[in-house]
mmCIF file of C-alpha atoms and ligand atoms in Angstrom:
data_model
loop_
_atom_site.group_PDB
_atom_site.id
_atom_site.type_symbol
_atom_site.label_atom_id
_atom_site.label_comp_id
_atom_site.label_asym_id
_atom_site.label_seq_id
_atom_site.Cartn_x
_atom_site.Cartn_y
_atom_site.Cartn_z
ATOM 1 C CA UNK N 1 82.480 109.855 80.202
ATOM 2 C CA UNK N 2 80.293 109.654 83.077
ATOM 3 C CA UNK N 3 80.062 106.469 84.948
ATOM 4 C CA UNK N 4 78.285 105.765 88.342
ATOM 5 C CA UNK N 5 79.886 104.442 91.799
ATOM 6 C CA UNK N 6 77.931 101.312 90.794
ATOM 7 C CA UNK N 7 80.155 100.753 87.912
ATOM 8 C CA UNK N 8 83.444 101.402 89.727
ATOM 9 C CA UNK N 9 82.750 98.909 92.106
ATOM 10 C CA UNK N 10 82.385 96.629 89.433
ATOM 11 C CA UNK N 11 85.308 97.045 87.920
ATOM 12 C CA UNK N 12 87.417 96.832 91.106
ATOM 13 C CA UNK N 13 85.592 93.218 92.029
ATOM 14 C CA UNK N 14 86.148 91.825 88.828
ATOM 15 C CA UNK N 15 89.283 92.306 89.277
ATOM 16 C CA UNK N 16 90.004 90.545 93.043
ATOM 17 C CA UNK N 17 91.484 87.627 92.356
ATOM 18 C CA UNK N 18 89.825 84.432 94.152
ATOM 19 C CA UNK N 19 91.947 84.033 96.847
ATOM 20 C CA UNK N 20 91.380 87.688 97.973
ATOM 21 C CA UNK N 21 94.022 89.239 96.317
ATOM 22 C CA UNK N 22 93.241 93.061 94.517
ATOM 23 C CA UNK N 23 95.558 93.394 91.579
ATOM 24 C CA UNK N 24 97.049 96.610 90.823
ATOM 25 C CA UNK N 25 96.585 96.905 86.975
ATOM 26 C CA UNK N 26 94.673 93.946 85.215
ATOM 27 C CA UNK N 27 96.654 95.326 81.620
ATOM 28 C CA UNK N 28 99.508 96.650 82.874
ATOM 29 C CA UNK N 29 103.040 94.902 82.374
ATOM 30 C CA UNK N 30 104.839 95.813 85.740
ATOM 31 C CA UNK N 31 101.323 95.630 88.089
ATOM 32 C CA UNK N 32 100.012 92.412 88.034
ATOM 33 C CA UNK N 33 100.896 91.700 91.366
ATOM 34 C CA UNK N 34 99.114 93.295 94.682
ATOM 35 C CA UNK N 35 100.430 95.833 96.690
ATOM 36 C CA UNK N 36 98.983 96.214 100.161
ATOM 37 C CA UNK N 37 99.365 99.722 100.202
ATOM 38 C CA UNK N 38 96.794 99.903 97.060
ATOM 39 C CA UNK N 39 94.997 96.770 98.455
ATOM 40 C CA UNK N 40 94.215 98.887 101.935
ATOM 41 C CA UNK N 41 92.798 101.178 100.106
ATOM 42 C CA UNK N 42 90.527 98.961 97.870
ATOM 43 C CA UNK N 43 89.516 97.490 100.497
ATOM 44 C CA UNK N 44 88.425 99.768 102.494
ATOM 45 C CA UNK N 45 86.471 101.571 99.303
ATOM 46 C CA UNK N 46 84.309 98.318 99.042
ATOM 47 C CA UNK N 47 83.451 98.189 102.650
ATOM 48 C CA UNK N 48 82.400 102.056 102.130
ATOM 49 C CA UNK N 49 80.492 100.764 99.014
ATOM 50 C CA UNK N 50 78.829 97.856 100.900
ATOM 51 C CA UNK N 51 80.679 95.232 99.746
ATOM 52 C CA UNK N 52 82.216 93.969 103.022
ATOM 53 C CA UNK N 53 82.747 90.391 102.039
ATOM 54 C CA UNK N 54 84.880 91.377 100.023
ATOM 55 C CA UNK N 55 86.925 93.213 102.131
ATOM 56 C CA UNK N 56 86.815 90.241 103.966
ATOM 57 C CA UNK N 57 88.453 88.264 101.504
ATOM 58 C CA UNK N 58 91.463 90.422 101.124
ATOM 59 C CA UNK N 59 91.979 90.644 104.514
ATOM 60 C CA UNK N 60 91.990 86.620 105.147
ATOM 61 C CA UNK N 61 94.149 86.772 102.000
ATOM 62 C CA UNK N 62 97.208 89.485 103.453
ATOM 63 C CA UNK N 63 96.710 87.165 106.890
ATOM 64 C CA UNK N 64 97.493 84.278 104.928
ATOM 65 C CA UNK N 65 100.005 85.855 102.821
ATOM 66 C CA UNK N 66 102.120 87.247 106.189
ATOM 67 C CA UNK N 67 101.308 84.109 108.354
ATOM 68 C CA UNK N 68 103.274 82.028 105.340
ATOM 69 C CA UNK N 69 106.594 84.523 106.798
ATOM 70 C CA UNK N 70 106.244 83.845 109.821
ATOM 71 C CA UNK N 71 109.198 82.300 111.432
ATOM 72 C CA UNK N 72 111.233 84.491 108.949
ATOM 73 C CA UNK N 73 109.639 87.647 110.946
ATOM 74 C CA UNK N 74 109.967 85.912 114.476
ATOM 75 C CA UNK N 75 113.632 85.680 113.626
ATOM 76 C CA UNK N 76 114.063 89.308 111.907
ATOM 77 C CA UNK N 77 112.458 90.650 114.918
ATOM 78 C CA UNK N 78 114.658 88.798 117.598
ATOM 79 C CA UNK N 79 117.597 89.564 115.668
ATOM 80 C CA UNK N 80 116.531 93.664 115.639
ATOM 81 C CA UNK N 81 116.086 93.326 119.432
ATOM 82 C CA UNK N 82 119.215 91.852 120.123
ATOM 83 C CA UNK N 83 120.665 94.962 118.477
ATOM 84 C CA UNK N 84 121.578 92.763 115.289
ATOM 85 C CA UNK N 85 121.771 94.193 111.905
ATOM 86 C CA UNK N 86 118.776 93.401 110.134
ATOM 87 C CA UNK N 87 119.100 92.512 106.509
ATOM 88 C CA UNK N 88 116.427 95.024 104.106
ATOM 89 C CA UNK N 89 116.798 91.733 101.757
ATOM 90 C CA UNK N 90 114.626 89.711 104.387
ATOM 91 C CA UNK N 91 112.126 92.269 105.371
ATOM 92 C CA UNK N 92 108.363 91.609 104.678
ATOM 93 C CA UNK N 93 107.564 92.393 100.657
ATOM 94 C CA UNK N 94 105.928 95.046 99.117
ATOM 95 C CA UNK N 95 103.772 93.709 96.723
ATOM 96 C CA UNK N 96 103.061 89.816 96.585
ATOM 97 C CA UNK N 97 101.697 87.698 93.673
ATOM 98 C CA UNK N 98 97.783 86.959 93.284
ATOM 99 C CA UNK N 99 97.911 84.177 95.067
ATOM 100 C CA UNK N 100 100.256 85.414 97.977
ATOM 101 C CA UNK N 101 103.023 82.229 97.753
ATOM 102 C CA UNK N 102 105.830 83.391 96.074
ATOM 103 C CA UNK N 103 108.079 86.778 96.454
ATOM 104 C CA UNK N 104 107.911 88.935 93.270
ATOM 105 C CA UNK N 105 111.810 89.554 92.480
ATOM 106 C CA UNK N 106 113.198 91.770 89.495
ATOM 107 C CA UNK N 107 115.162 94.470 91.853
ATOM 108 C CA UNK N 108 111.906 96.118 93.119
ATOM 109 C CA UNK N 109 112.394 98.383 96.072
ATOM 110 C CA UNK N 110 110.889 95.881 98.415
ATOM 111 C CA UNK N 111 111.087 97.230 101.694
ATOM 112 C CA UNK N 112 108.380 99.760 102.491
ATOM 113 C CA UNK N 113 106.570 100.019 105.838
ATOM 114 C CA UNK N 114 103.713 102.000 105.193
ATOM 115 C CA UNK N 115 101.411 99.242 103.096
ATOM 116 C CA UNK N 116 101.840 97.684 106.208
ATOM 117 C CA UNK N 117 100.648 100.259 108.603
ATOM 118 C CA UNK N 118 97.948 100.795 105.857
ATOM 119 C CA UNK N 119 96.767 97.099 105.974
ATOM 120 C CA UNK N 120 96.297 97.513 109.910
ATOM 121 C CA UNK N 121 94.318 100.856 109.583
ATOM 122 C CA UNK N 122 92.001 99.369 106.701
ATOM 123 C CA UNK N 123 91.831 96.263 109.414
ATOM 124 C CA UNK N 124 90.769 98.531 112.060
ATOM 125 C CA UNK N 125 88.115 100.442 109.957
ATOM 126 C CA UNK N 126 86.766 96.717 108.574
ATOM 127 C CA UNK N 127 86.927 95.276 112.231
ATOM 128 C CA UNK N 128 83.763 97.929 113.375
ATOM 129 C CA UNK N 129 81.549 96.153 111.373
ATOM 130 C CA UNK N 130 82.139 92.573 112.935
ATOM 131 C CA UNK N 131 84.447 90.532 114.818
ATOM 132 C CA UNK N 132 87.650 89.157 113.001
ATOM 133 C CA UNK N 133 88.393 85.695 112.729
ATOM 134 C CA UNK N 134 91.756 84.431 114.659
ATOM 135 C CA UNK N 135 93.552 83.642 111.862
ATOM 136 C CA UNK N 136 93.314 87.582 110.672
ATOM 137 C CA UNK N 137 93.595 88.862 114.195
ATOM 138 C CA UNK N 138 96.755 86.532 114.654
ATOM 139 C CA UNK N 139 98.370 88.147 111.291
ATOM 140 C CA UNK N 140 97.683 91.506 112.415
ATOM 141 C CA UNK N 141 99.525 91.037 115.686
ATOM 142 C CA UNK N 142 102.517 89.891 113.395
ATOM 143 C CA UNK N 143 102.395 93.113 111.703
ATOM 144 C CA UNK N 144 102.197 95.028 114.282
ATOM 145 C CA UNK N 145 104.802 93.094 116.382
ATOM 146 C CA UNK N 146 106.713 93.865 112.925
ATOM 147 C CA UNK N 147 106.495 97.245 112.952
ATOM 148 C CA UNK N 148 106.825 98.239 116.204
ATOM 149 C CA UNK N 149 110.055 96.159 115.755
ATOM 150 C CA UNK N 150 111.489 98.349 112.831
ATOM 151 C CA UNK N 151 109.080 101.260 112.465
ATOM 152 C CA UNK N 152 111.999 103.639 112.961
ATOM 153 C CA UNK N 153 114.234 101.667 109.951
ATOM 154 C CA UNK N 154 114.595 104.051 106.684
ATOM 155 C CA UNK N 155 112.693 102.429 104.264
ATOM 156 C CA UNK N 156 111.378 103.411 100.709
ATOM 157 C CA UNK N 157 108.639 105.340 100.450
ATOM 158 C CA UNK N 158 104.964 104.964 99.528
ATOM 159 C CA UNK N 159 106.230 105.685 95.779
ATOM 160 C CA UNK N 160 108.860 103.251 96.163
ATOM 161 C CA UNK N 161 111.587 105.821 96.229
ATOM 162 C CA UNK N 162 114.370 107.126 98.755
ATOM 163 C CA UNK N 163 115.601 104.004 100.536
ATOM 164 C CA UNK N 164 117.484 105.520 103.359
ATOM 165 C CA UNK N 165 115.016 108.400 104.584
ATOM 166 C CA UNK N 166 112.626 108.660 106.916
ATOM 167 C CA UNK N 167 109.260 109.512 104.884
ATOM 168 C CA UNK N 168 106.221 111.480 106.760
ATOM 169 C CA UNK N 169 103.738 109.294 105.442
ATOM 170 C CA UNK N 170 105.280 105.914 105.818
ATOM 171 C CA UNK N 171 105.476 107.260 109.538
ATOM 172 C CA UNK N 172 101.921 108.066 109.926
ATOM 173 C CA UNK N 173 100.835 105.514 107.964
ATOM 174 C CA UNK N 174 102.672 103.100 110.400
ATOM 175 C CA UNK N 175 101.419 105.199 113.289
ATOM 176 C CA UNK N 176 97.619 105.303 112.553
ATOM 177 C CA UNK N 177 98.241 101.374 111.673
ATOM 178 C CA UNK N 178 99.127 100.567 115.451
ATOM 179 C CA UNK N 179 96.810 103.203 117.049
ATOM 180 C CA UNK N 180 94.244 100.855 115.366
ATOM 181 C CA UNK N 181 95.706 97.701 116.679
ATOM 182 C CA UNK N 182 95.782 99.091 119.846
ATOM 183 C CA UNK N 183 91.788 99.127 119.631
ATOM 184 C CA UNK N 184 91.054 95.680 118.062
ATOM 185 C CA UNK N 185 94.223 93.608 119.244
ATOM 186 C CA UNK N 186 95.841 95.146 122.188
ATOM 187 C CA UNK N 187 96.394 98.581 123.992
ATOM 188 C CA UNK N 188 100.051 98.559 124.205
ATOM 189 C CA UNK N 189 100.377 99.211 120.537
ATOM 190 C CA UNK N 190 98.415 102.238 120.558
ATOM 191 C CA UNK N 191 101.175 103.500 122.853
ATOM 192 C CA UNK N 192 103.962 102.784 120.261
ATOM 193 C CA UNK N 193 101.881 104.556 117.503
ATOM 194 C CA UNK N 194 101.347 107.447 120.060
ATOM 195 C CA UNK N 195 105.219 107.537 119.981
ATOM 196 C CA UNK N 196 105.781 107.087 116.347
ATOM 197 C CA UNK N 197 103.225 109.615 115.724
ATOM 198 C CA UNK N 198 104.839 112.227 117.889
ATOM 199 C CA UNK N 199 108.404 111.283 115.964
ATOM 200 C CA UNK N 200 106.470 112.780 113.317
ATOM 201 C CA UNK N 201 105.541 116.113 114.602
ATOM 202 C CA UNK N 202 109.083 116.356 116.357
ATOM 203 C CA UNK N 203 110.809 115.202 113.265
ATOM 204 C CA UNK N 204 109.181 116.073 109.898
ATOM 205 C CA UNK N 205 108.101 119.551 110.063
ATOM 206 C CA UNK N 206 109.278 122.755 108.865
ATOM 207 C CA UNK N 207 108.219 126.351 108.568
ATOM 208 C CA UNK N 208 105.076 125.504 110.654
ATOM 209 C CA UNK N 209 103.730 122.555 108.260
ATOM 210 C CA UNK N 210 104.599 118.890 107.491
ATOM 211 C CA UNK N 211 107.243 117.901 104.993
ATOM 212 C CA UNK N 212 108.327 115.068 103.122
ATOM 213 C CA UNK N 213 110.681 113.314 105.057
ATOM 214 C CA UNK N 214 113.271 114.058 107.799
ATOM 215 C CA UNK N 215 115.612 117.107 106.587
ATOM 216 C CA UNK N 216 113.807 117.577 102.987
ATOM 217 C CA UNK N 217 111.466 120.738 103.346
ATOM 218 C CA UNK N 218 109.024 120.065 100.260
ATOM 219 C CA UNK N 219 105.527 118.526 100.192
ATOM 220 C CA UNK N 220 104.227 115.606 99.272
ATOM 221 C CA UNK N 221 100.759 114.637 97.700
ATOM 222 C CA UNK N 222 100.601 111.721 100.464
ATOM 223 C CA UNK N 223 101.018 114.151 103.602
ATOM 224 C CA UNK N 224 96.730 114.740 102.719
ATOM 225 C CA UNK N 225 96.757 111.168 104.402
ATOM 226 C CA UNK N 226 97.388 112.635 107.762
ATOM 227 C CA UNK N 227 93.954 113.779 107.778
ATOM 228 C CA UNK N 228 92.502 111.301 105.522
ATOM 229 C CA UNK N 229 92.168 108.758 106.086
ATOM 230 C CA UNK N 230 94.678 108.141 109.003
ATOM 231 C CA UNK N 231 93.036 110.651 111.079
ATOM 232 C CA UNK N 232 96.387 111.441 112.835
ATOM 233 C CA UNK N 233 94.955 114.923 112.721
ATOM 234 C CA UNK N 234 92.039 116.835 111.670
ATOM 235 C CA UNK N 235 91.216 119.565 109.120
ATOM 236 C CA UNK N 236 91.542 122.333 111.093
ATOM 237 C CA UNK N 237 95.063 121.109 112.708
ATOM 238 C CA UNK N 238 97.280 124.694 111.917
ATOM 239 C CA UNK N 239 100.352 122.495 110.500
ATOM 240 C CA UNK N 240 98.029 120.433 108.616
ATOM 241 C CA UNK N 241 96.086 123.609 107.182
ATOM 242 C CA UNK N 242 99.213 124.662 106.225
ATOM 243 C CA UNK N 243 100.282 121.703 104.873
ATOM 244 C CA UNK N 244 97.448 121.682 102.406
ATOM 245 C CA UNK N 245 97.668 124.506 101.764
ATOM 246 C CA UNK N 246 101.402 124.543 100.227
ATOM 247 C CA UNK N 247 100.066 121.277 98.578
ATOM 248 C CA UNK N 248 97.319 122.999 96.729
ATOM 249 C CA UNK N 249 99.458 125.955 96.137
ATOM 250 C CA UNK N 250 102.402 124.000 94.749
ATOM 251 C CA UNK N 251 100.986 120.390 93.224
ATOM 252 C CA UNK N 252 97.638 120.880 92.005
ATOM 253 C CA UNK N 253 98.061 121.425 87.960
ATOM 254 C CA UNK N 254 94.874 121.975 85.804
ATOM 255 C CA UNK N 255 94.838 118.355 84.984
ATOM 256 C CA UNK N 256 94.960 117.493 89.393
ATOM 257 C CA UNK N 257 97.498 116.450 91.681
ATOM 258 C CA UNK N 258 100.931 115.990 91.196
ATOM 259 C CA UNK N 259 103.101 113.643 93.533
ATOM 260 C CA UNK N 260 105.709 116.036 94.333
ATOM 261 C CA UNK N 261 107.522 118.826 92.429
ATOM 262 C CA UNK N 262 110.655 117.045 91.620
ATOM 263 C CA UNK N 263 108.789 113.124 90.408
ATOM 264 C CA UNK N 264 110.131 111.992 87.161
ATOM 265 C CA UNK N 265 108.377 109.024 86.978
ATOM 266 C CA UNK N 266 106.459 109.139 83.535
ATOM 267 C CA UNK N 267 107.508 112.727 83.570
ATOM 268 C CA UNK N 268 106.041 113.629 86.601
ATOM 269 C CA UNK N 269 102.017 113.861 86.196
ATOM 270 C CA UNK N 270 98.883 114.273 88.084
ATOM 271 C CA UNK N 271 97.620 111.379 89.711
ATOM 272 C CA UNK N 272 93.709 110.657 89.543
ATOM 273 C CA UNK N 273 94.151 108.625 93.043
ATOM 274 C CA UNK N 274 95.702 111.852 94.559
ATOM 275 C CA UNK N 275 93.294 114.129 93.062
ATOM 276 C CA UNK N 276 90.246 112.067 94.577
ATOM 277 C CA UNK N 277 91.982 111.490 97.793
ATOM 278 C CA UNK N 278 91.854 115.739 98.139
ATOM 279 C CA UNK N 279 88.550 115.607 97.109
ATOM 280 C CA UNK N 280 87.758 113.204 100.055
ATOM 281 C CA UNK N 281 89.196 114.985 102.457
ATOM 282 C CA UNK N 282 88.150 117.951 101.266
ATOM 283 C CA UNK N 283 84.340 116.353 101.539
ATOM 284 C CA UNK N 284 84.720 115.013 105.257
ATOM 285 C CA UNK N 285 85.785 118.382 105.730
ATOM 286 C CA UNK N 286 82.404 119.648 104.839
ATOM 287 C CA UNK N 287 83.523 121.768 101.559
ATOM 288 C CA UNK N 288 81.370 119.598 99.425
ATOM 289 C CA UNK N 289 81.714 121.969 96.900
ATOM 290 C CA UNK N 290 85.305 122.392 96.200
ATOM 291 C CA UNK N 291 85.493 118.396 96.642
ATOM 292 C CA UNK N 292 82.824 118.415 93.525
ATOM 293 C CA UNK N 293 85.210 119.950 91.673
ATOM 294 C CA UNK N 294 88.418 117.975 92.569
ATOM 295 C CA UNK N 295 86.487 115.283 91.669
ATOM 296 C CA UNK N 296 85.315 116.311 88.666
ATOM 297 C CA UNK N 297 89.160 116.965 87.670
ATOM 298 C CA UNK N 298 89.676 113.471 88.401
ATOM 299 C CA UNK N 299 86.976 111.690 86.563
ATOM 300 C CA UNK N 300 87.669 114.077 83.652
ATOM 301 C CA UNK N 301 90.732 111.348 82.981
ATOM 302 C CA UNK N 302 88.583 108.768 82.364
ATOM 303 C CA UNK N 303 89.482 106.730 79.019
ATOM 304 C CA UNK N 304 86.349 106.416 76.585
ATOM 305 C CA UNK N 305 85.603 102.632 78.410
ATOM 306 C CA UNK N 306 85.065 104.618 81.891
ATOM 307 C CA UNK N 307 88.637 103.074 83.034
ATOM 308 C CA UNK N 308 90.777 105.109 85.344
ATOM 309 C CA UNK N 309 94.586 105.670 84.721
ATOM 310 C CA UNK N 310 97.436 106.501 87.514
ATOM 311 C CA UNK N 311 98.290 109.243 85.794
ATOM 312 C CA UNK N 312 98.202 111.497 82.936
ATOM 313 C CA UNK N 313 100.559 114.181 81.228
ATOM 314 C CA UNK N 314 99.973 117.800 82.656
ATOM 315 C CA UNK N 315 102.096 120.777 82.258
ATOM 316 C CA UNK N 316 105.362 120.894 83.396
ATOM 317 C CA UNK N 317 105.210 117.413 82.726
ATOM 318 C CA UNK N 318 108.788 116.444 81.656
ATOM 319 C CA UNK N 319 108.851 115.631 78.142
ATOM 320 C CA UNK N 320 112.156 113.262 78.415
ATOM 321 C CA UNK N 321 111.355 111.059 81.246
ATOM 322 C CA UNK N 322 107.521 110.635 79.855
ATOM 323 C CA UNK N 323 109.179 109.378 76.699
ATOM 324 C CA UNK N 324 111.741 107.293 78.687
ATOM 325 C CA UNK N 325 108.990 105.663 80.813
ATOM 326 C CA UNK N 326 106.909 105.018 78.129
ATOM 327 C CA UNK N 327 109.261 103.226 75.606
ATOM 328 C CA UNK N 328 110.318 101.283 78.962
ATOM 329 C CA UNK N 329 106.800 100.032 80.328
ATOM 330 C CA UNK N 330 104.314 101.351 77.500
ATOM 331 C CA UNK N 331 101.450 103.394 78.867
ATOM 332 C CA UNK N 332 101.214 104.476 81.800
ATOM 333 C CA UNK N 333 98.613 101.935 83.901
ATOM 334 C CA UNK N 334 95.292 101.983 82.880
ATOM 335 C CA UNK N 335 92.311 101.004 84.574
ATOM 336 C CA UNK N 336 94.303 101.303 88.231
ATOM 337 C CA UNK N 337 92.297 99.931 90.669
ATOM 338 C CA UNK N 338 93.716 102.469 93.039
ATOM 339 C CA UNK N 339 92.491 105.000 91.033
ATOM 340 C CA UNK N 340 88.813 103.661 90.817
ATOM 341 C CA UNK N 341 88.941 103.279 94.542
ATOM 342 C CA UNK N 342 89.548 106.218 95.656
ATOM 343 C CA UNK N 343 87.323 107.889 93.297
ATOM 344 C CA UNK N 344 84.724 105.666 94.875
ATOM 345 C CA UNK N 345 85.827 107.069 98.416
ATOM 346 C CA UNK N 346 85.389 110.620 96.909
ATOM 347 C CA UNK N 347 82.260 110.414 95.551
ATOM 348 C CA UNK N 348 80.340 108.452 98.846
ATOM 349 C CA UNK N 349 81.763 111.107 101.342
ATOM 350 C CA UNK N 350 80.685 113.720 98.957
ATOM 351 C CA UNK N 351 77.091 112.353 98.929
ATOM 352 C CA UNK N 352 77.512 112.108 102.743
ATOM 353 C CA UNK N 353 78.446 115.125 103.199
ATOM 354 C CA UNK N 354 75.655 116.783 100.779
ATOM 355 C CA UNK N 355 73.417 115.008 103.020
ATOM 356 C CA UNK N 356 74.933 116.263 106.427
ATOM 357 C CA UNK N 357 74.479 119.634 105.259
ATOM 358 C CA UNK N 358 70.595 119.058 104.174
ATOM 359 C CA UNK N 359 70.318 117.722 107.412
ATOM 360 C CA UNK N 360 72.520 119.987 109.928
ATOM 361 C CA UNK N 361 70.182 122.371 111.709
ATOM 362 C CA UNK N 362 71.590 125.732 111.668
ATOM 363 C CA UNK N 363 72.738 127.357 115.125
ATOM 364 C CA UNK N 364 72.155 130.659 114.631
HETATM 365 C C1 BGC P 1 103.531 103.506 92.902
HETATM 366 C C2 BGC P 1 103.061 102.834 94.179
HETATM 367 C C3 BGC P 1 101.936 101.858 93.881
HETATM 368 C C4 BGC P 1 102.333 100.881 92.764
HETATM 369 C C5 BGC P 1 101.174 99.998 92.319
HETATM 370 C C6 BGC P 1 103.924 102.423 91.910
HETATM 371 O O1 BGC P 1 104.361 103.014 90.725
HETATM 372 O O2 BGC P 1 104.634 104.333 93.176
HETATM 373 O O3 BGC P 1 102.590 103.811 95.067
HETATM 374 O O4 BGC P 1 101.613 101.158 95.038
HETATM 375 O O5 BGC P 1 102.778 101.614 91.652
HETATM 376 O O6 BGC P 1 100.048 100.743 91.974
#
C-alpha cells in the first residue's frame, strides 16, 4: 500500500513517549523498551523530516537517562584505567525503559557499544542546526569519556549477538561517534576516533573489503553504515566498493536485505530497515535509480495499515528457527519504528538526490 513520508512521520511521533523516549515496537512483546541504537536513528530521520524538536526531546531524554549512571560510569572508568577488570554486568545498558529510570533485566545481552557511538553521531548531526543545552552536552562528554574508556572491550554486536568479538560496525559506529564529539565537545576525541577508526581498517578486513568482525571473513548488512551514515568512508572507497559489493552479491534476496548469511533469528529474513538503509546510501551516492528500486523492495512489506515490520520470510529463510521464533515471541515486530525511519531517510535523500541531478549542470 502506498503511504507518503508524511504518514511515516506520523507514525514514528505518535509513538515517542513524553519524556523523549522512541519505543522500538508499540505491539510487540519483547520491544517496548528504547534502544539507542534504533533511537539514533529515529532521531535523526525526524530532524531530516523537519521535526527537530523532536529530536530534541530524545536527546534531553538519553542525557537524562546516562546522567542518572553517572557515578556508576565515573567509577567503571577509573577502575578500567587503573588496569582493573571491569565487570560487563555494570556497563551502560542497551535498551532502557520509556521513561529512562529503571534497567530492563530478563538476561538481555546488555553490553553493546555501538548505540552509544550512534547516539553521539545522531548528536553531532542534530547539534548543526543549533546549540545544545549543557545538560545534553554534559551527557555526551560522559559517553564519550565512556567509550574512549572501553571502546576496544568485545562487546555484543549491533544484533545483540557475539559477546566476545570485536564487530566492524560497533567499531565504526563508536569511531564516527567520537569524530563527532570531537567537533561539538572537544578535539581530543576526534583523535581517539581517528585511532579506533584506523583499528578498523588494520583489523577487520580481508580479501581487500571489510568484514564482520576481527578473524570472521563474511559480511554484514551493517558494514553499509561505514558509508552511511557514519561517513567513515565514501562511496567510491575501493574496500568499501567491494564491500558492497559482496553485500549485494551475497545478502540481497528478492524480498531485500538479509542480516548476514548465517542469522537464525526468525529464520534469518530480509530486513526492511536494511533494505532502505542501501537504498540511502545508494541515493547519496547519486544512483537515484537503483535506490528507487531498493526502496520499492522495502515498502513492498508494508502490512495492509501502511505499518512496517523488521522483517519478513524470504527464501532460504530457515523454516525451523522461523517456527521456533515465532511460537516464542509471536510475530515478528510490526510497525518497527526503525523500519519507518529509515524508510523515511530513503525516500528524502532520494528526492534530494532527484533534485541534485535536475539541477547539476553538466561538464561536458
Ligand atoms: C535487533 C536490534 C534492535 C532491537 C530493537 C533486536 O532484535 O537485533 O538491532 O536494536 O531488536 O529493535
Amino acid at each position: 500500500m502506498q503511504r507518503s513520508t508524511h504518514d511515516d512521520v506520523r507514525l514514528l511521533l505518535e509513538h515517542q513517549a513524553p519524556g523523549g523516549a522512541y519505543v522500538a515496537s508499540p505491539s510487540f512483546s519483547q520491544y517496548p523498551f528504547c534502544w539507542l541504537r534504533d533511537g539514533a536513528f529515529i532521531a535523526h530521520a525526524l530532524e531530516r523530516a523537519g521535526e527537530r524538536a523532536s529530536a530534541a526531546r530524545f536527546h534531553a531524554w538519553v542525557a537524562r537517562a546516562v546522567k542518572g549512571r553517572e557515578s556508576d560510569v565515573r567509577e567503571l572508568i577509573a577502575r578500567g584505567a587503573a588496569g582493573d577488570t571491569v565487570d560487563h554486568e555494570r556497563m551502560l545498558p542497551t535498551r532502557f525503559t520509556l521513561d529512562g529510570s529503571s534497567e530492563v533485566d530478563g538476561g538481555w545481552p546488555d553490553f553493546q557499544l555501538d548505540g552509544y557511538g550512534q547516539w553521539l553521531w545522531s548528536l553531532g548531526q542534530h547539534s548543526r542546526g543549533g546549540a545544545l543545552a549543557e545538560d545534553v552536552r554534559g551527557a555526551a562528554a560522559l559517553v564519550a569519556d565512556y567509550l574512549e574508556a572501553f571502546w576496544d572491550e568485545p562487546c555484543y554486536d549491533a544484533w545483540e549477538e557475539g559477546r566476545t568479538q570485536h564487530h566492524t560496525s560497533t567499531l565504526a559506529s563508536v569511531a564516527a561517534g567520537l569524530r563527532a564529539a570531537g567537533v561539538f565537545l572537544e578535539p581530543g576525541y576526534a583523535v581517539t576516533g581517528d585511532a579506533v577508526w584506523r583499528f578498523v581498517r588494520e583489523r577487520c578486513m580481508s580479501d581487500g573489503h571489510f568484514v564482520k568482525a576481527v578473524r570472521n571473513p563474511a559480511v554484514d548488512a551493517s558494514l553499509v553504515w561505514l558509508a552511511t551514515p557514519l561517513g567513515l568512508v565514501d562511496d567510491a572507497d575501493s574496500p568499501f566498493a567491494r564491500t558492497l559489493a559482496r553485500v549485494e552479491e551475497e545478502l540481497l534476496t528478492r524480498d531485500g536485505l538479509l542480516r548476514y548469511r548465517a542469522d537464525t533469528f526468525y529464520g534469518g529474513g530480509a530486513w526492511v530497515l536494511l533494505t532502505a538503509g542501501l537504498a540511502w546510501h545508494h541515493a547519496r551516492a547519486g544512483r537515484v535509480e537503483r535506490a528507487r528500486e531498493l526502496l520499492g523492495l522495502a515498502e513492498r512489506h508494508r502490512t495492509a495499515d501502511g505499518n512496517l515490520p523488521e522483517q519478513v520470510p524470504t527464501e532460504g529463510t530457515d523454516a525451523w528457527f522461523l517456527d521456533y521464533w515465532t511460537r516464542r515471541w509471536g510475530p515478528t515486530a510490526s510497525p518497527l519504528l526503525w523500519s519507518h525511519a529509515m524508510v523515511v531517510l530513503a525516500q528524502l535523500e532520494i528526492a534530494e538526490a532527484a533534485c541534485r541531478g535536475r539541477h547539476s549542470t553538466p561538464t561536458s
